[in-house]
Structures are given as structure tokens and as C-alpha cells.
Amino acid sequence: MRPHDVVILLKIIAKGDKPWFNKDLANELYISQSEVSESLNRSKIAGLVSGDKKQVFKAALLDFLKYGLRYVYPEQPSSSVRGVLTSHSAPPLNEVIQSEQDYVWPYALGSNRGFAIEPLHRNVPKACLEDAKLHELLALADALRVGRARERNIAVKELEKRFSISLS
């Protein structure tokens, strides 16, 4: 698995029941079509998507996000930069968690300042500014990567709601 595999799977979930093609994902995520194809192949091998690569196995993905993401793609906030809000600083967690420290994905066209969190793919900030659902899912994933226990627990519950599953 590579970090952008998570981005692609969350984009598919963000699309809901809307039909899509690999080229749609590539265009909307600013990732090449070959990267999308290779990513879906890896996800199929990992048991995260169906054989036809059109359906994400949400329970399996949630398990990976919940138990593995922070170990496989760890992140430590770094210097203050301009960017796009993420983790507890972005919806939906910013409605529940109050903090004086904002976290952002570095992005020159971002409208916020905060401590830098490296996104799972360099084009995540750009893609998220165009897709609020994807932004929420990736911000929740970042809360799992960098958050404390309380933030991670809330993020898991929010992901369960958005995935329409209950594993608790």
C-alpha cells in the first residue's frame, strides 16, 4: 500500500452511489490514471476493494484506518505554514474539539495558518477544496494519524457514520 491508495479509496466512498471511472478519480484527485489503476490493484490484493475494483470494503478499510494508519503513515506536526485545515481543525471535528493549535496541509492557496501535516498525497489540499466530503474523510484520517486518543475515538465514530457501518 502507498499513502495515495487511502486517498483514492476515500474518494470512492465520498462519491457515494455516483458512477465513476478511473479517469474521473484521476482528474478529481490530480493523480495520473496509471497511479489510480495501480492503486486499485494494490487495494484489491490487500482485500480493500472487490474483484471488479468498483466497491470499497468499508469495514476492512475502517479497520486499516483505525488500527494501522498512524503506524504505516505516521506524521508529526511541523512548522507554522499557510494551508488547508485538517485533522481536528477541519469539519467535522472542529465542531466537537476546541483547540488553539490548527493543523493544515501546506498549500500556497490555502486560507488558514497552522502547523503543517504532510498530506497522504501532494495534491490532497487542491482536491479537498473541490470536494467537501473528501475533505471531511481525509481530515478524519489525519486525526487518526496525529490525534490523541480522544480525537482518534471521535474520528472513528465519525468515519463509521460516513461509511454507514457500525463496528463498535
PDB file of C-alpha atoms in Angstrom:
ATOM      1  CA  MET A   1       0.000   0.000   0.000  1.00  0.00           C
ATOM      2  CA  ARG A   2       1.038   3.568  -0.671  1.00  0.00           C
ATOM      3  CA  PRO A   3      -0.349   6.681   1.002  1.00  0.00           C
ATOM      4  CA  HIS A   4      -2.354   7.788  -2.037  1.00  0.00           C
ATOM      5  CA  ASP A   5      -4.159   4.417  -2.021  1.00  0.00           C
ATOM      6  CA  VAL A   6      -6.029   5.654   1.060  1.00  0.00           C
ATOM      7  CA  VAL A   7      -6.871   8.909  -0.734  1.00  0.00           C
ATOM      8  CA  ILE A   8      -8.291   7.029  -3.717  1.00  0.00           C
ATOM      9  CA  LEU A   9     -10.391   4.691  -1.561  1.00  0.00           C
ATOM     10  CA  LEU A  10     -11.783   7.604   0.444  1.00  0.00           C
ATOM     11  CA  LYS A  11     -12.591   9.449  -2.802  1.00  0.00           C
ATOM     12  CA  ILE A  12     -14.625   6.441  -3.973  1.00  0.00           C
ATOM     13  CA  ILE A  13     -16.509   6.450  -0.666  1.00  0.00           C
ATOM     14  CA  ALA A  14     -17.051  10.227  -0.942  1.00  0.00           C
ATOM     15  CA  LYS A  15     -18.674   9.665  -4.342  1.00  0.00           C
ATOM     16  CA  GLY A  16     -21.354   7.532  -2.713  1.00  0.00           C
ATOM     17  CA  ASP A  17     -23.556   5.810  -5.291  1.00  0.00           C
ATOM     18  CA  LYS A  18     -22.442   8.030  -8.174  1.00  0.00           C
ATOM     19  CA  PRO A  19     -20.884   6.027 -11.016  1.00  0.00           C
ATOM     20  CA  TRP A  20     -17.210   6.722 -11.720  1.00  0.00           C
ATOM     21  CA  PHE A  21     -14.318   5.699 -13.931  1.00  0.00           C
ATOM     22  CA  ASN A  22     -10.606   5.615 -13.165  1.00  0.00           C
ATOM     23  CA  LYS A  23     -10.159   8.735 -15.295  1.00  0.00           C
ATOM     24  CA  ASP A  24     -12.713  10.558 -13.097  1.00  0.00           C
ATOM     25  CA  LEU A  25     -10.758   9.711  -9.960  1.00  0.00           C
ATOM     26  CA  ALA A  26      -7.517  10.719 -11.644  1.00  0.00           C
ATOM     27  CA  ASN A  27      -8.877  14.094 -12.760  1.00  0.00           C
ATOM     28  CA  GLU A  28     -10.572  14.897  -9.460  1.00  0.00           C
ATOM     29  CA  LEU A  29      -7.556  13.886  -7.355  1.00  0.00           C
ATOM     30  CA  TYR A  30      -4.899  15.289  -9.690  1.00  0.00           C
ATOM     31  CA  ILE A  31      -3.286  11.851  -9.866  1.00  0.00           C
ATOM     32  CA  SER A  32      -2.368  10.045 -13.086  1.00  0.00           C
ATOM     33  CA  GLN A  33      -4.687   7.356 -14.449  1.00  0.00           C
ATOM     34  CA  SER A  34      -1.900   4.784 -14.201  1.00  0.00           C
ATOM     35  CA  GLU A  35      -1.430   5.608 -10.493  1.00  0.00           C
ATOM     36  CA  VAL A  36      -5.162   5.127  -9.925  1.00  0.00           C
ATOM     37  CA  SER A  37      -5.120   1.790 -11.757  1.00  0.00           C
ATOM     38  CA  GLU A  38      -2.050   0.546  -9.871  1.00  0.00           C
ATOM     39  CA  SER A  39      -3.554   1.740  -6.587  1.00  0.00           C
ATOM     40  CA  LEU A  40      -6.795  -0.158  -7.150  1.00  0.00           C
ATOM     41  CA  ASN A  41      -4.771  -3.274  -7.986  1.00  0.00           C
ATOM     42  CA  ARG A  42      -2.890  -2.964  -4.675  1.00  0.00           C
ATOM     43  CA  SER A  43      -6.165  -2.392  -2.832  1.00  0.00           C
ATOM     44  CA  LYS A  44      -7.651  -5.499  -4.442  1.00  0.00           C
ATOM     45  CA  ILE A  45      -4.668  -7.584  -3.307  1.00  0.00           C
ATOM     46  CA  ALA A  46      -4.999  -6.092   0.204  1.00  0.00           C
ATOM     47  CA  GLY A  47      -8.693  -7.053   0.302  1.00  0.00           C
ATOM     48  CA  LEU A  48      -9.939  -3.464   0.437  1.00  0.00           C
ATOM     49  CA  VAL A  49     -11.887  -3.498  -2.847  1.00  0.00           C
ATOM     50  CA  SER A  50     -13.970  -6.011  -4.749  1.00  0.00           C
ATOM     51  CA  GLY A  51     -12.658  -8.055  -7.659  1.00  0.00           C
ATOM     52  CA  ASP A  52     -14.066  -5.585 -10.192  1.00  0.00           C
ATOM     53  CA  LYS A  53     -12.435  -2.748  -8.186  1.00  0.00           C
ATOM     54  CA  LYS A  54     -15.692  -0.794  -8.050  1.00  0.00           C
ATOM     55  CA  GLN A  55     -16.748  -1.438  -4.445  1.00  0.00           C
ATOM     56  CA  VAL A  56     -14.720  -0.497  -1.376  1.00  0.00           C
ATOM     57  CA  PHE A  57     -14.950  -2.952   1.503  1.00  0.00           C
ATOM     58  CA  LYS A  58     -15.725  -0.279   4.068  1.00  0.00           C
ATOM     59  CA  ALA A  59     -15.342  -2.442   7.175  1.00  0.00           C
ATOM     60  CA  ALA A  60     -11.886  -3.596   6.071  1.00  0.00           C
ATOM     61  CA  LEU A  61     -10.838  -0.045   5.181  1.00  0.00           C
ATOM     62  CA  LEU A  62     -12.083   1.232   8.542  1.00  0.00           C
ATOM     63  CA  ASP A  63     -10.057  -1.476  10.309  1.00  0.00           C
ATOM     64  CA  PHE A  64      -6.955  -0.399   8.391  1.00  0.00           C
ATOM     65  CA  LEU A  65      -7.564   3.280   9.145  1.00  0.00           C
ATOM     66  CA  LYS A  66      -8.360   2.612  12.794  1.00  0.00           C
ATOM     67  CA  TYR A  67      -5.529   0.232  13.613  1.00  0.00           C
ATOM     68  CA  GLY A  68      -2.825   0.776  11.014  1.00  0.00           C
ATOM     69  CA  LEU A  69      -2.828   4.247   9.512  1.00  0.00           C
ATOM     70  CA  ARG A  70      -0.908   6.002  12.275  1.00  0.00           C
ATOM     71  CA  TYR A  71       1.755   3.293  12.247  1.00  0.00           C
ATOM     72  CA  VAL A  72       2.132   2.962   8.485  1.00  0.00           C
ATOM     73  CA  TYR A  73       1.909   6.695   7.654  1.00  0.00           C
ATOM     74  CA  PRO A  74       2.847   8.474  10.888  1.00  0.00           C
ATOM     75  CA  GLU A  75       3.051  12.236  10.960  1.00  0.00           C
ATOM     76  CA  GLN A  76       4.298  14.857  13.382  1.00  0.00           C
ATOM     77  CA  PRO A  77       3.079  18.451  13.041  1.00  0.00           C
ATOM     78  CA  SER A  78       5.896  20.751  11.998  1.00  0.00           C
ATOM     79  CA  SER A  79       6.329  24.491  11.455  1.00  0.00           C
ATOM     80  CA  SER A  80       3.526  27.002  11.001  1.00  0.00           C
ATOM     81  CA  VAL A  81       2.538  27.405   7.348  1.00  0.00           C
ATOM     82  CA  ARG A  82      -0.322  28.553   5.130  1.00  0.00           C
ATOM     83  CA  GLY A  83      -2.609  25.778   4.015  1.00  0.00           C
ATOM     84  CA  VAL A  84      -5.915  23.910   4.170  1.00  0.00           C
ATOM     85  CA  LEU A  85      -7.308  22.856   7.562  1.00  0.00           C
ATOM     86  CA  THR A  86      -7.113  19.177   8.527  1.00  0.00           C
ATOM     87  CA  SER A  87      -7.471  16.809  11.489  1.00  0.00           C
ATOM     88  CA  HIS A  88      -9.282  18.372  14.469  1.00  0.00           C
ATOM     89  CA  SER A  89      -9.100  21.816  12.831  1.00  0.00           C
ATOM     90  CA  ALA A  90     -11.424  20.879   9.943  1.00  0.00           C
ATOM     91  CA  PRO A  91     -15.044  19.723   9.833  1.00  0.00           C
ATOM     92  CA  PRO A  92     -16.461  17.646  11.367  1.00  0.00           C
ATOM     93  CA  LEU A  93     -14.056  17.505  14.320  1.00  0.00           C
ATOM     94  CA  ASN A  94     -13.712  21.271  14.676  1.00  0.00           C
ATOM     95  CA  GLU A  95     -17.347  21.328  15.794  1.00  0.00           C
ATOM     96  CA  VAL A  96     -16.551  18.995  18.715  1.00  0.00           C
ATOM     97  CA  ILE A  97     -12.911  19.648  19.597  1.00  0.00           C
ATOM     98  CA  GLN A  98     -11.724  23.085  20.660  1.00  0.00           C
ATOM     99  CA  SER A  99      -8.023  23.770  20.153  1.00  0.00           C
ATOM    100  CA  GLU A 100      -5.764  26.771  19.895  1.00  0.00           C
ATOM    101  CA  GLN A 101      -3.484  24.838  17.530  1.00  0.00           C
ATOM    102  CA  ASP A 102      -4.666  24.486  13.960  1.00  0.00           C
ATOM    103  CA  TYR A 103      -3.284  21.772  11.685  1.00  0.00           C
ATOM    104  CA  VAL A 104      -3.074  22.357   7.945  1.00  0.00           C
ATOM    105  CA  TRP A 105      -1.898  20.640   4.808  1.00  0.00           C
ATOM    106  CA  PRO A 106       0.687  23.023   3.341  1.00  0.00           C
ATOM    107  CA  TYR A 107      -0.795  24.748   0.299  1.00  0.00           C
ATOM    108  CA  ALA A 108       0.093  28.165  -1.071  1.00  0.00           C
ATOM    109  CA  LEU A 109      -3.523  28.927  -1.993  1.00  0.00           C
ATOM    110  CA  GLY A 110      -4.851  27.874   1.413  1.00  0.00           C
ATOM    111  CA  SER A 111      -6.609  30.450   3.550  1.00  0.00           C
ATOM    112  CA  ASN A 112      -5.504  29.290   7.011  1.00  0.00           C
ATOM    113  CA  ARG A 113      -2.304  29.135   9.032  1.00  0.00           C
ATOM    114  CA  GLY A 114      -1.369  26.246  11.247  1.00  0.00           C
ATOM    115  CA  PHE A 115       1.128  23.539  11.972  1.00  0.00           C
ATOM    116  CA  ALA A 116       1.988  21.544   8.859  1.00  0.00           C
ATOM    117  CA  ILE A 117       0.714  17.979   8.430  1.00  0.00           C
ATOM    118  CA  GLU A 118       2.088  16.262   5.348  1.00  0.00           C
ATOM    119  CA  PRO A 119      -0.913  15.026   3.315  1.00  0.00           C
ATOM    120  CA  LEU A 120      -1.179  11.449   2.087  1.00  0.00           C
ATOM    121  CA  HIS A 121      -0.650  12.809  -1.446  1.00  0.00           C
ATOM    122  CA  ARG A 122       0.744  16.158  -2.500  1.00  0.00           C
ATOM    123  CA  ASN A 123      -2.476  17.142  -4.315  1.00  0.00           C
ATOM    124  CA  VAL A 124      -4.820  16.400  -1.410  1.00  0.00           C
ATOM    125  CA  PRO A 125      -5.309  20.084  -0.470  1.00  0.00           C
ATOM    126  CA  LYS A 126      -6.265  21.041  -4.016  1.00  0.00           C
ATOM    127  CA  ALA A 127      -8.662  18.093  -4.388  1.00  0.00           C
ATOM    128  CA  CYS A 128     -10.258  18.732  -0.997  1.00  0.00           C
ATOM    129  CA  LEU A 129     -11.004  22.355  -1.782  1.00  0.00           C
ATOM    130  CA  GLU A 130     -13.224  20.998  -4.574  1.00  0.00           C
ATOM    131  CA  ASP A 131     -14.863  18.152  -2.610  1.00  0.00           C
ATOM    132  CA  ALA A 132     -16.143  18.794   0.927  1.00  0.00           C
ATOM    133  CA  LYS A 133     -16.989  15.122   1.566  1.00  0.00           C
ATOM    134  CA  LEU A 134     -13.475  14.023   0.637  1.00  0.00           C
ATOM    135  CA  HIS A 135     -12.079  16.822   2.802  1.00  0.00           C
ATOM    136  CA  GLU A 136     -14.008  15.518   5.823  1.00  0.00           C
ATOM    137  CA  LEU A 137     -12.877  11.934   5.257  1.00  0.00           C
ATOM    138  CA  LEU A 138      -9.219  12.873   4.845  1.00  0.00           C
ATOM    139  CA  ALA A 139      -9.330  15.230   7.835  1.00  0.00           C
ATOM    140  CA  LEU A 140     -10.730  12.345   9.907  1.00  0.00           C
ATOM    141  CA  ALA A 141      -7.947  10.097   8.603  1.00  0.00           C
ATOM    142  CA  ASP A 142      -5.409  12.717   9.679  1.00  0.00           C
ATOM    143  CA  ALA A 143      -6.971  12.785  13.139  1.00  0.00           C
ATOM    144  CA  LEU A 144      -6.203   9.066  13.280  1.00  0.00           C
ATOM    145  CA  ARG A 145      -2.613   9.769  12.191  1.00  0.00           C
ATOM    146  CA  VAL A 146      -1.813  12.643  14.562  1.00  0.00           C
ATOM    147  CA  GLY A 147      -4.578  12.836  17.165  1.00  0.00           C
ATOM    148  CA  ARG A 148      -4.643  11.864  20.791  1.00  0.00           C
ATOM    149  CA  ALA A 149      -6.847   9.000  21.996  1.00  0.00           C
ATOM    150  CA  ARG A 150      -9.968  11.182  22.384  1.00  0.00           C
ATOM    151  CA  GLU A 151      -9.592  12.653  18.890  1.00  0.00           C
ATOM    152  CA  ARG A 152      -8.984   9.220  17.379  1.00  0.00           C
ATOM    153  CA  ASN A 153     -12.067   7.768  19.096  1.00  0.00           C
ATOM    154  CA  ILE A 154     -14.279  10.584  17.836  1.00  0.00           C
ATOM    155  CA  ALA A 155     -12.758  10.261  14.348  1.00  0.00           C
ATOM    156  CA  VAL A 156     -13.554   6.528  14.255  1.00  0.00           C
ATOM    157  CA  LYS A 157     -17.185   7.183  15.220  1.00  0.00           C
ATOM    158  CA  GLU A 158     -17.452   9.873  12.522  1.00  0.00           C
ATOM    159  CA  LEU A 159     -15.944   7.543   9.917  1.00  0.00           C
ATOM    160  CA  GLU A 160     -18.386   4.790  10.920  1.00  0.00           C
ATOM    161  CA  LYS A 161     -21.259   7.235  10.345  1.00  0.00           C
ATOM    162  CA  ARG A 162     -19.912   8.292   6.962  1.00  0.00           C
ATOM    163  CA  PHE A 163     -19.232   4.698   5.937  1.00  0.00           C
ATOM    164  CA  SER A 164     -22.740   3.723   7.139  1.00  0.00           C
ATOM    165  CA  ILE A 165     -21.428   0.876   9.262  1.00  0.00           C
ATOM    166  CA  SER A 166     -21.242   0.133  12.954  1.00  0.00           C
ATOM    167  CA  LEU A 167     -18.327  -1.869  14.257  1.00  0.00           C
ATOM    168  CA  SER A 168     -18.495  -0.835  17.928  1.00  0.00           C
TER     169      SER A 168
END
